[in-house]
Short mmCIF file of C-alpha atoms and ligand atoms in Angstrom, two decimals:
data_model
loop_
_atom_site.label_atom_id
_atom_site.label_comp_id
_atom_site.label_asym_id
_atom_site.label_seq_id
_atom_site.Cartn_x
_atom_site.Cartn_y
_atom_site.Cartn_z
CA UNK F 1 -6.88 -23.17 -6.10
CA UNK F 2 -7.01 -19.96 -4.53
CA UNK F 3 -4.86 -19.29 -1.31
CA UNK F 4 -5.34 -16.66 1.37
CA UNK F 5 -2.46 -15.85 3.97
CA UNK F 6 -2.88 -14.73 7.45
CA UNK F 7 0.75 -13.62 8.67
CA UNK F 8 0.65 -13.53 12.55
CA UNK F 9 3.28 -13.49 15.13
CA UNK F 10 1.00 -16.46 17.38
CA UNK F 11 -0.46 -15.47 20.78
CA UNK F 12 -3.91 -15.54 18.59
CA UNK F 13 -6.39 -13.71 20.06
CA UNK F 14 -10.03 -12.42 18.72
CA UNK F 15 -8.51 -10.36 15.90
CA UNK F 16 -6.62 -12.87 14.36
CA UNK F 17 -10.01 -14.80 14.25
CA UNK F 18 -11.31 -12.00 12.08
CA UNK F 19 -8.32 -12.16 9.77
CA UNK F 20 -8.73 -16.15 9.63
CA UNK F 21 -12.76 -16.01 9.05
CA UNK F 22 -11.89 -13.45 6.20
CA UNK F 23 -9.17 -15.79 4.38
CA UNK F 24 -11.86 -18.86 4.71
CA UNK F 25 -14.43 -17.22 3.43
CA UNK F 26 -12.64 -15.87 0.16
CA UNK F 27 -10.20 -18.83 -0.44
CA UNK F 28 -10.25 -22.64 -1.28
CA UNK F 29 -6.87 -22.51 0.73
CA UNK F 30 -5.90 -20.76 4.39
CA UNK F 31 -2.69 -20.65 5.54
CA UNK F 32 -1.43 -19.17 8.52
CA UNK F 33 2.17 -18.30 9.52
CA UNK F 34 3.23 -17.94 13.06
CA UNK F 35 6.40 -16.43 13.02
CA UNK F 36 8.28 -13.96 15.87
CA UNK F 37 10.22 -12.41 13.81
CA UNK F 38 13.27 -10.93 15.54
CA UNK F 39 14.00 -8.04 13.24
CA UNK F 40 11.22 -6.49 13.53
CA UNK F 41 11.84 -5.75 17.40
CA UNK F 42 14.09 -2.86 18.80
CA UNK F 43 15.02 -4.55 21.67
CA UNK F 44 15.87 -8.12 22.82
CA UNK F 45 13.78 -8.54 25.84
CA UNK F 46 10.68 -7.36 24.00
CA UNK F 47 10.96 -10.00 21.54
CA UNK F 48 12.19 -12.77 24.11
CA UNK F 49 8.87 -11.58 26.45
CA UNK F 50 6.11 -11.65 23.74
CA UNK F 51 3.71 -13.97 24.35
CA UNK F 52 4.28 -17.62 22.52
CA UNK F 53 1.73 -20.18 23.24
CA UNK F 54 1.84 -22.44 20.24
CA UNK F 55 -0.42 -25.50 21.33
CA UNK F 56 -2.82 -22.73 22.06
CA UNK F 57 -2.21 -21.22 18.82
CA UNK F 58 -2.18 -24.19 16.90
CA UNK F 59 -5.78 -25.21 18.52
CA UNK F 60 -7.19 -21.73 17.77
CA UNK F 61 -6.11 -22.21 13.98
CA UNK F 62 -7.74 -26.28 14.01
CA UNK F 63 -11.01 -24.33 14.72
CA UNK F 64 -11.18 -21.48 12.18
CA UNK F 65 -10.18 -23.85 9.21
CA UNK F 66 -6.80 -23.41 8.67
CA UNK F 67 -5.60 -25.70 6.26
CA UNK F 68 -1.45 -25.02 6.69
CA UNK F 69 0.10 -23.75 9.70
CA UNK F 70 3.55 -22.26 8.48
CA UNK F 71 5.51 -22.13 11.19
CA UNK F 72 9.54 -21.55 10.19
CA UNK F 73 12.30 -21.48 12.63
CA UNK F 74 14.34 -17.97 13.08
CA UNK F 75 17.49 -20.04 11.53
CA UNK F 76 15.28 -21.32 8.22
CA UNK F 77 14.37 -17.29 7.87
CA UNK F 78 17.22 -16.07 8.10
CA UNK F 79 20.05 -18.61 7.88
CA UNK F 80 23.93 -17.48 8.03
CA UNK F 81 25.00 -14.95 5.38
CA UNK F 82 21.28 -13.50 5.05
CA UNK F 83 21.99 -9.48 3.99
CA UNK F 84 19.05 -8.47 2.05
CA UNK F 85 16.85 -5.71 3.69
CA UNK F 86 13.31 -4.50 2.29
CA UNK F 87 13.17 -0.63 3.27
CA UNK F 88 10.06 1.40 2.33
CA UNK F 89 10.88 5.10 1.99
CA UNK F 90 9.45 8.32 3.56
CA UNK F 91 6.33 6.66 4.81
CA UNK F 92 8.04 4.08 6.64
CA UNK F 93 10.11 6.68 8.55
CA UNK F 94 6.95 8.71 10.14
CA UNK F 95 5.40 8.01 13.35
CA UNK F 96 5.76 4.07 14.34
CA UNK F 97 8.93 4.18 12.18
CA UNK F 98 10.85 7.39 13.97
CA UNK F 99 9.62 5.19 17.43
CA UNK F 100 10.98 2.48 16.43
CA UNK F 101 13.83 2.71 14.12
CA UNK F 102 14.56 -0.78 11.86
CA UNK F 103 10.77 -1.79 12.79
CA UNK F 104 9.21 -1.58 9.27
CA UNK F 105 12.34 -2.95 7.33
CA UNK F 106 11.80 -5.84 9.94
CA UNK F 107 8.37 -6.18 8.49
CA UNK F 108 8.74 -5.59 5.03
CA UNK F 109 11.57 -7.85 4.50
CA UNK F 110 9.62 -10.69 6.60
CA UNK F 111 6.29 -10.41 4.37
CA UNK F 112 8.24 -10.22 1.60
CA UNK F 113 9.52 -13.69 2.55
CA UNK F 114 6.58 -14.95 3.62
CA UNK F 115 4.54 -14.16 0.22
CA UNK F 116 7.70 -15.49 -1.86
CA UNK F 117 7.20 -18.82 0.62
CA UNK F 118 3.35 -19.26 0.29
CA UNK F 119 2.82 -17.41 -2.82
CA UNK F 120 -0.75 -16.24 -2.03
CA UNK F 121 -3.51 -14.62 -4.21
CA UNK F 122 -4.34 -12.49 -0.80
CA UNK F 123 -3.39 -11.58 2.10
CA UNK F 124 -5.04 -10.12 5.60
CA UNK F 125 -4.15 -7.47 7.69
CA UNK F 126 -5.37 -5.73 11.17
CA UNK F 127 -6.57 -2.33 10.49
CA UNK F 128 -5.34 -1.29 13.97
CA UNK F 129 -1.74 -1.33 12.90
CA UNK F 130 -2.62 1.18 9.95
CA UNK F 131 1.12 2.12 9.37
CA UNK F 132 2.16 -1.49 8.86
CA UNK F 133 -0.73 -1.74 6.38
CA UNK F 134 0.30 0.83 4.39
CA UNK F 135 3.88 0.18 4.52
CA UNK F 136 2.82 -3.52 3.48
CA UNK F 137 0.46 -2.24 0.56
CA UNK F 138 3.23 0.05 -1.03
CA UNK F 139 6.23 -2.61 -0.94
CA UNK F 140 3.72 -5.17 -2.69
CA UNK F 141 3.17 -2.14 -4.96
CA UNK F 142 6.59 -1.47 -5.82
CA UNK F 143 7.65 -4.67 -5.82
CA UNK F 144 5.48 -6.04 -8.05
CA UNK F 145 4.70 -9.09 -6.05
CA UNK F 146 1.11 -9.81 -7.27
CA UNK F 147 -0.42 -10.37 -3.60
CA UNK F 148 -3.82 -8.46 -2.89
CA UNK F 149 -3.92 -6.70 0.53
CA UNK F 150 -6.77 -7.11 2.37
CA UNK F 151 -7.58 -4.75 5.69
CA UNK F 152 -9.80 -6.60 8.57
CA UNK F 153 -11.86 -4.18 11.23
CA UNK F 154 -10.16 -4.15 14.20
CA UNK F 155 -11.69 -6.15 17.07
CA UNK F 156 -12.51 -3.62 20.44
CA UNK F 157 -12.94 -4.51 24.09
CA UNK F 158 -15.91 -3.03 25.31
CA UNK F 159 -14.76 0.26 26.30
CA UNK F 160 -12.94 0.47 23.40
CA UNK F 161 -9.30 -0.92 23.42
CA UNK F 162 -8.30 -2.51 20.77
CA UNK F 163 -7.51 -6.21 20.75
CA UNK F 164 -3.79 -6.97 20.70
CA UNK F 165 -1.13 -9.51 22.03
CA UNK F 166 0.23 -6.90 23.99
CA UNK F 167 -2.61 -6.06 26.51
CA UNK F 168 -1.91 -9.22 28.50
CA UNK F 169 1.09 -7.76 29.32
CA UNK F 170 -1.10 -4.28 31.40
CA UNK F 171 -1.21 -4.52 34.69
CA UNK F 172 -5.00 -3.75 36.41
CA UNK F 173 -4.62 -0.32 36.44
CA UNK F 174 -2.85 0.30 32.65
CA UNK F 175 -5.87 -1.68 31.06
CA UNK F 176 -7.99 0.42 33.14
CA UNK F 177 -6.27 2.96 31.30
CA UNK F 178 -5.51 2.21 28.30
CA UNK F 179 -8.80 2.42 27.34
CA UNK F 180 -8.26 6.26 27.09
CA UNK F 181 -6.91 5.58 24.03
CA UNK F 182 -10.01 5.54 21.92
CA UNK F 183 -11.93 8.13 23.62
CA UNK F 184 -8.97 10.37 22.75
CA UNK F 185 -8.93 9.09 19.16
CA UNK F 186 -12.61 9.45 19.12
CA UNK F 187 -12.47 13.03 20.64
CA UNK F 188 -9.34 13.80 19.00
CA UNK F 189 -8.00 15.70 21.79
CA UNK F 190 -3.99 13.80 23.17
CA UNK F 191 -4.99 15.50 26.87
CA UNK F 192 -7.23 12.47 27.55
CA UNK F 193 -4.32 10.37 26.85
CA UNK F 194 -4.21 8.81 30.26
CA UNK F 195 -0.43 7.75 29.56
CA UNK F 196 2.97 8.30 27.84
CA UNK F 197 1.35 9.76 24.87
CA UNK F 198 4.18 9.22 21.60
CA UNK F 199 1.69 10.70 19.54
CA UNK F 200 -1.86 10.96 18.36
CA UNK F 201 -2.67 12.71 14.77
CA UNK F 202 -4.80 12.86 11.93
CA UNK F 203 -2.93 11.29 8.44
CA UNK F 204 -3.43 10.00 5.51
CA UNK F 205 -3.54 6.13 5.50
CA UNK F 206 -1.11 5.82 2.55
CA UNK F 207 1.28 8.49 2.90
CA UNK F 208 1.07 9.07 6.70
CA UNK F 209 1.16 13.12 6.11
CA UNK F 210 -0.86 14.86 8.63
CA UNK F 211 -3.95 16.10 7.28
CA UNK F 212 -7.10 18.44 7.91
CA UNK F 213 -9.50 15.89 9.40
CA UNK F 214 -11.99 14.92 6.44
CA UNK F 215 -13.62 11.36 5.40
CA UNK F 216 -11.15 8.67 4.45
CA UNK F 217 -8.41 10.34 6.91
CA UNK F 218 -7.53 7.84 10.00
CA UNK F 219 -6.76 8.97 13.48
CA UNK F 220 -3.80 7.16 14.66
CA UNK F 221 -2.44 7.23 18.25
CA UNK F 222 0.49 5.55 20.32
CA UNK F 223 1.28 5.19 24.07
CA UNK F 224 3.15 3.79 26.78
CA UNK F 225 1.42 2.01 29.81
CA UNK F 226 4.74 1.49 31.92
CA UNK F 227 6.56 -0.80 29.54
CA UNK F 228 3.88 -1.38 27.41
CA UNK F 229 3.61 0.22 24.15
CA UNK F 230 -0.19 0.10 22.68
CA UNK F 231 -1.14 1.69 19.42
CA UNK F 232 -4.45 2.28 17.25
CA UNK F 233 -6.62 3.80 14.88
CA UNK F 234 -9.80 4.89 14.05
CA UNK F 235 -11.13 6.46 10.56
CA UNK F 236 -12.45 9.68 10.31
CA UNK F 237 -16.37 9.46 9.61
CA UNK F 238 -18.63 11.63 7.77
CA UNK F 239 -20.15 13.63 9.82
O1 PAF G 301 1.36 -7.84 12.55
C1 PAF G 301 2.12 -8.79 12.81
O2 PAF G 301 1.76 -9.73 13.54
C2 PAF G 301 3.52 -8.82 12.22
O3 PAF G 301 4.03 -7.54 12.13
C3 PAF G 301 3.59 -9.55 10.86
C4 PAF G 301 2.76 -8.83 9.81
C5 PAF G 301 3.11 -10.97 11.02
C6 PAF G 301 5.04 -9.58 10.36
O4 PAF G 301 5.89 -10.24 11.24
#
């Protein structure tokens, strides 16, 4: 029996049905986690306001075929006298990770949890978070920990911004926006960043080094709309 994880933090939306139709069409077996996992937030309030709508969740999961909905408490993850950390090196500490310091050993550790728990031939990832992929990819590298790592298109509005849990939190004019973000990807220029621009460069997606633009480079880009932080990619096409 083959099994396919989709690790999500809940407050499903049409990306997560991507990752879920992906997982059902590869695997005899889907499970889903829904986990908010505090470590990998900076702050408190951002991880007591994300959005949690489990019933919702849990419906939204029924319909795409999920067979198992794992769904551990913060105490079962990480019960008194946890102290192990997963930290990926160099390219964990670029761009997302100088943002956010402790965000990608939140993430690695957790996945590395969550594959030890479900032991799964593969698992699916957004493409839009393209730092958390690769971080993801090289610790199941170096870690030896068998899982495949599958990347799912990301899932656009249509003007362009990128599906995430976040965007309910824009008001009317930051989703107006926020779509700025992809037409400055697309145009690679930051000045049409109509925001807080953190940063928006051209990398390679497994090291994260800037790089002349050229096929199989991503643009990658990161704002802030008041207190909302939205980030996303695109790849560089042939032109
Ligand atoms: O992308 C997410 O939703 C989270 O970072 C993940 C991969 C589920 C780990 O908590």
């Amino acid at each position: 029996v083959s099994v396919g994880l989709v690790p999500t933090m809940g407050a499903l939306h049409d990306g997560h049905r991507a990752l879920l139709r992906a997982a059902r069409a590869e695997h005899d077996r889907v499970i889903m986690s829904l986990f908010v996992n505090p470590t990998q937030f900076g702050e408190a309030a951002d991880f007591e306001t994300y959005p949690r709508d489990v019933e919702r969740d849990l419906a939204i999961a029924e319909s795409e075929g999920v067979d198992e909905v794992y769904m551990p408490t913060v105490e079962e993850m990480y019960p008194d006298g946890f102290q192990t950390t997963v930290t990926v090196g160099d390219l964990a500490a670029r761009f997302e990770g100088a943002h956010r310091p402790g965000h990608f050993d939140g993430v690695a550790t957790v996945v590395a949890k969550l594959f030890n728990r479900t032991r799964p031939d593969t698992a699916y990832f957004g493409e839009k978070d393209a730092q958390q992929l690769a971080v993801i990819r090289r610790m199941t590298a170096d870690l030896d920990l068998g899982v495949e790592i599958r990347a799912v298109a990301t899932v656009r509005e249509p003007d362009g911004l990128a599906i995430s849990s976040r965007n309910v939190r824009l008001r009317p004019d930051e989703r107006r926006r926020a779509a700025s973000l992809h037409r400055a990807m697309v145009a690679r220029d930051p000045s049409l960043v109509d925001a807080d621009l953190d940063y928006l460069a051209v990398v390679d997606p497994e090291t994260f080094h800037e790089i002349p633009e050229r096929p199989g480079a991503i643009v990658v880009v990161a704002a802030r709309f008041g207190d909302t932080r939205l980030i996303d990619t695109i790849p560089v096409e042939r032109s």
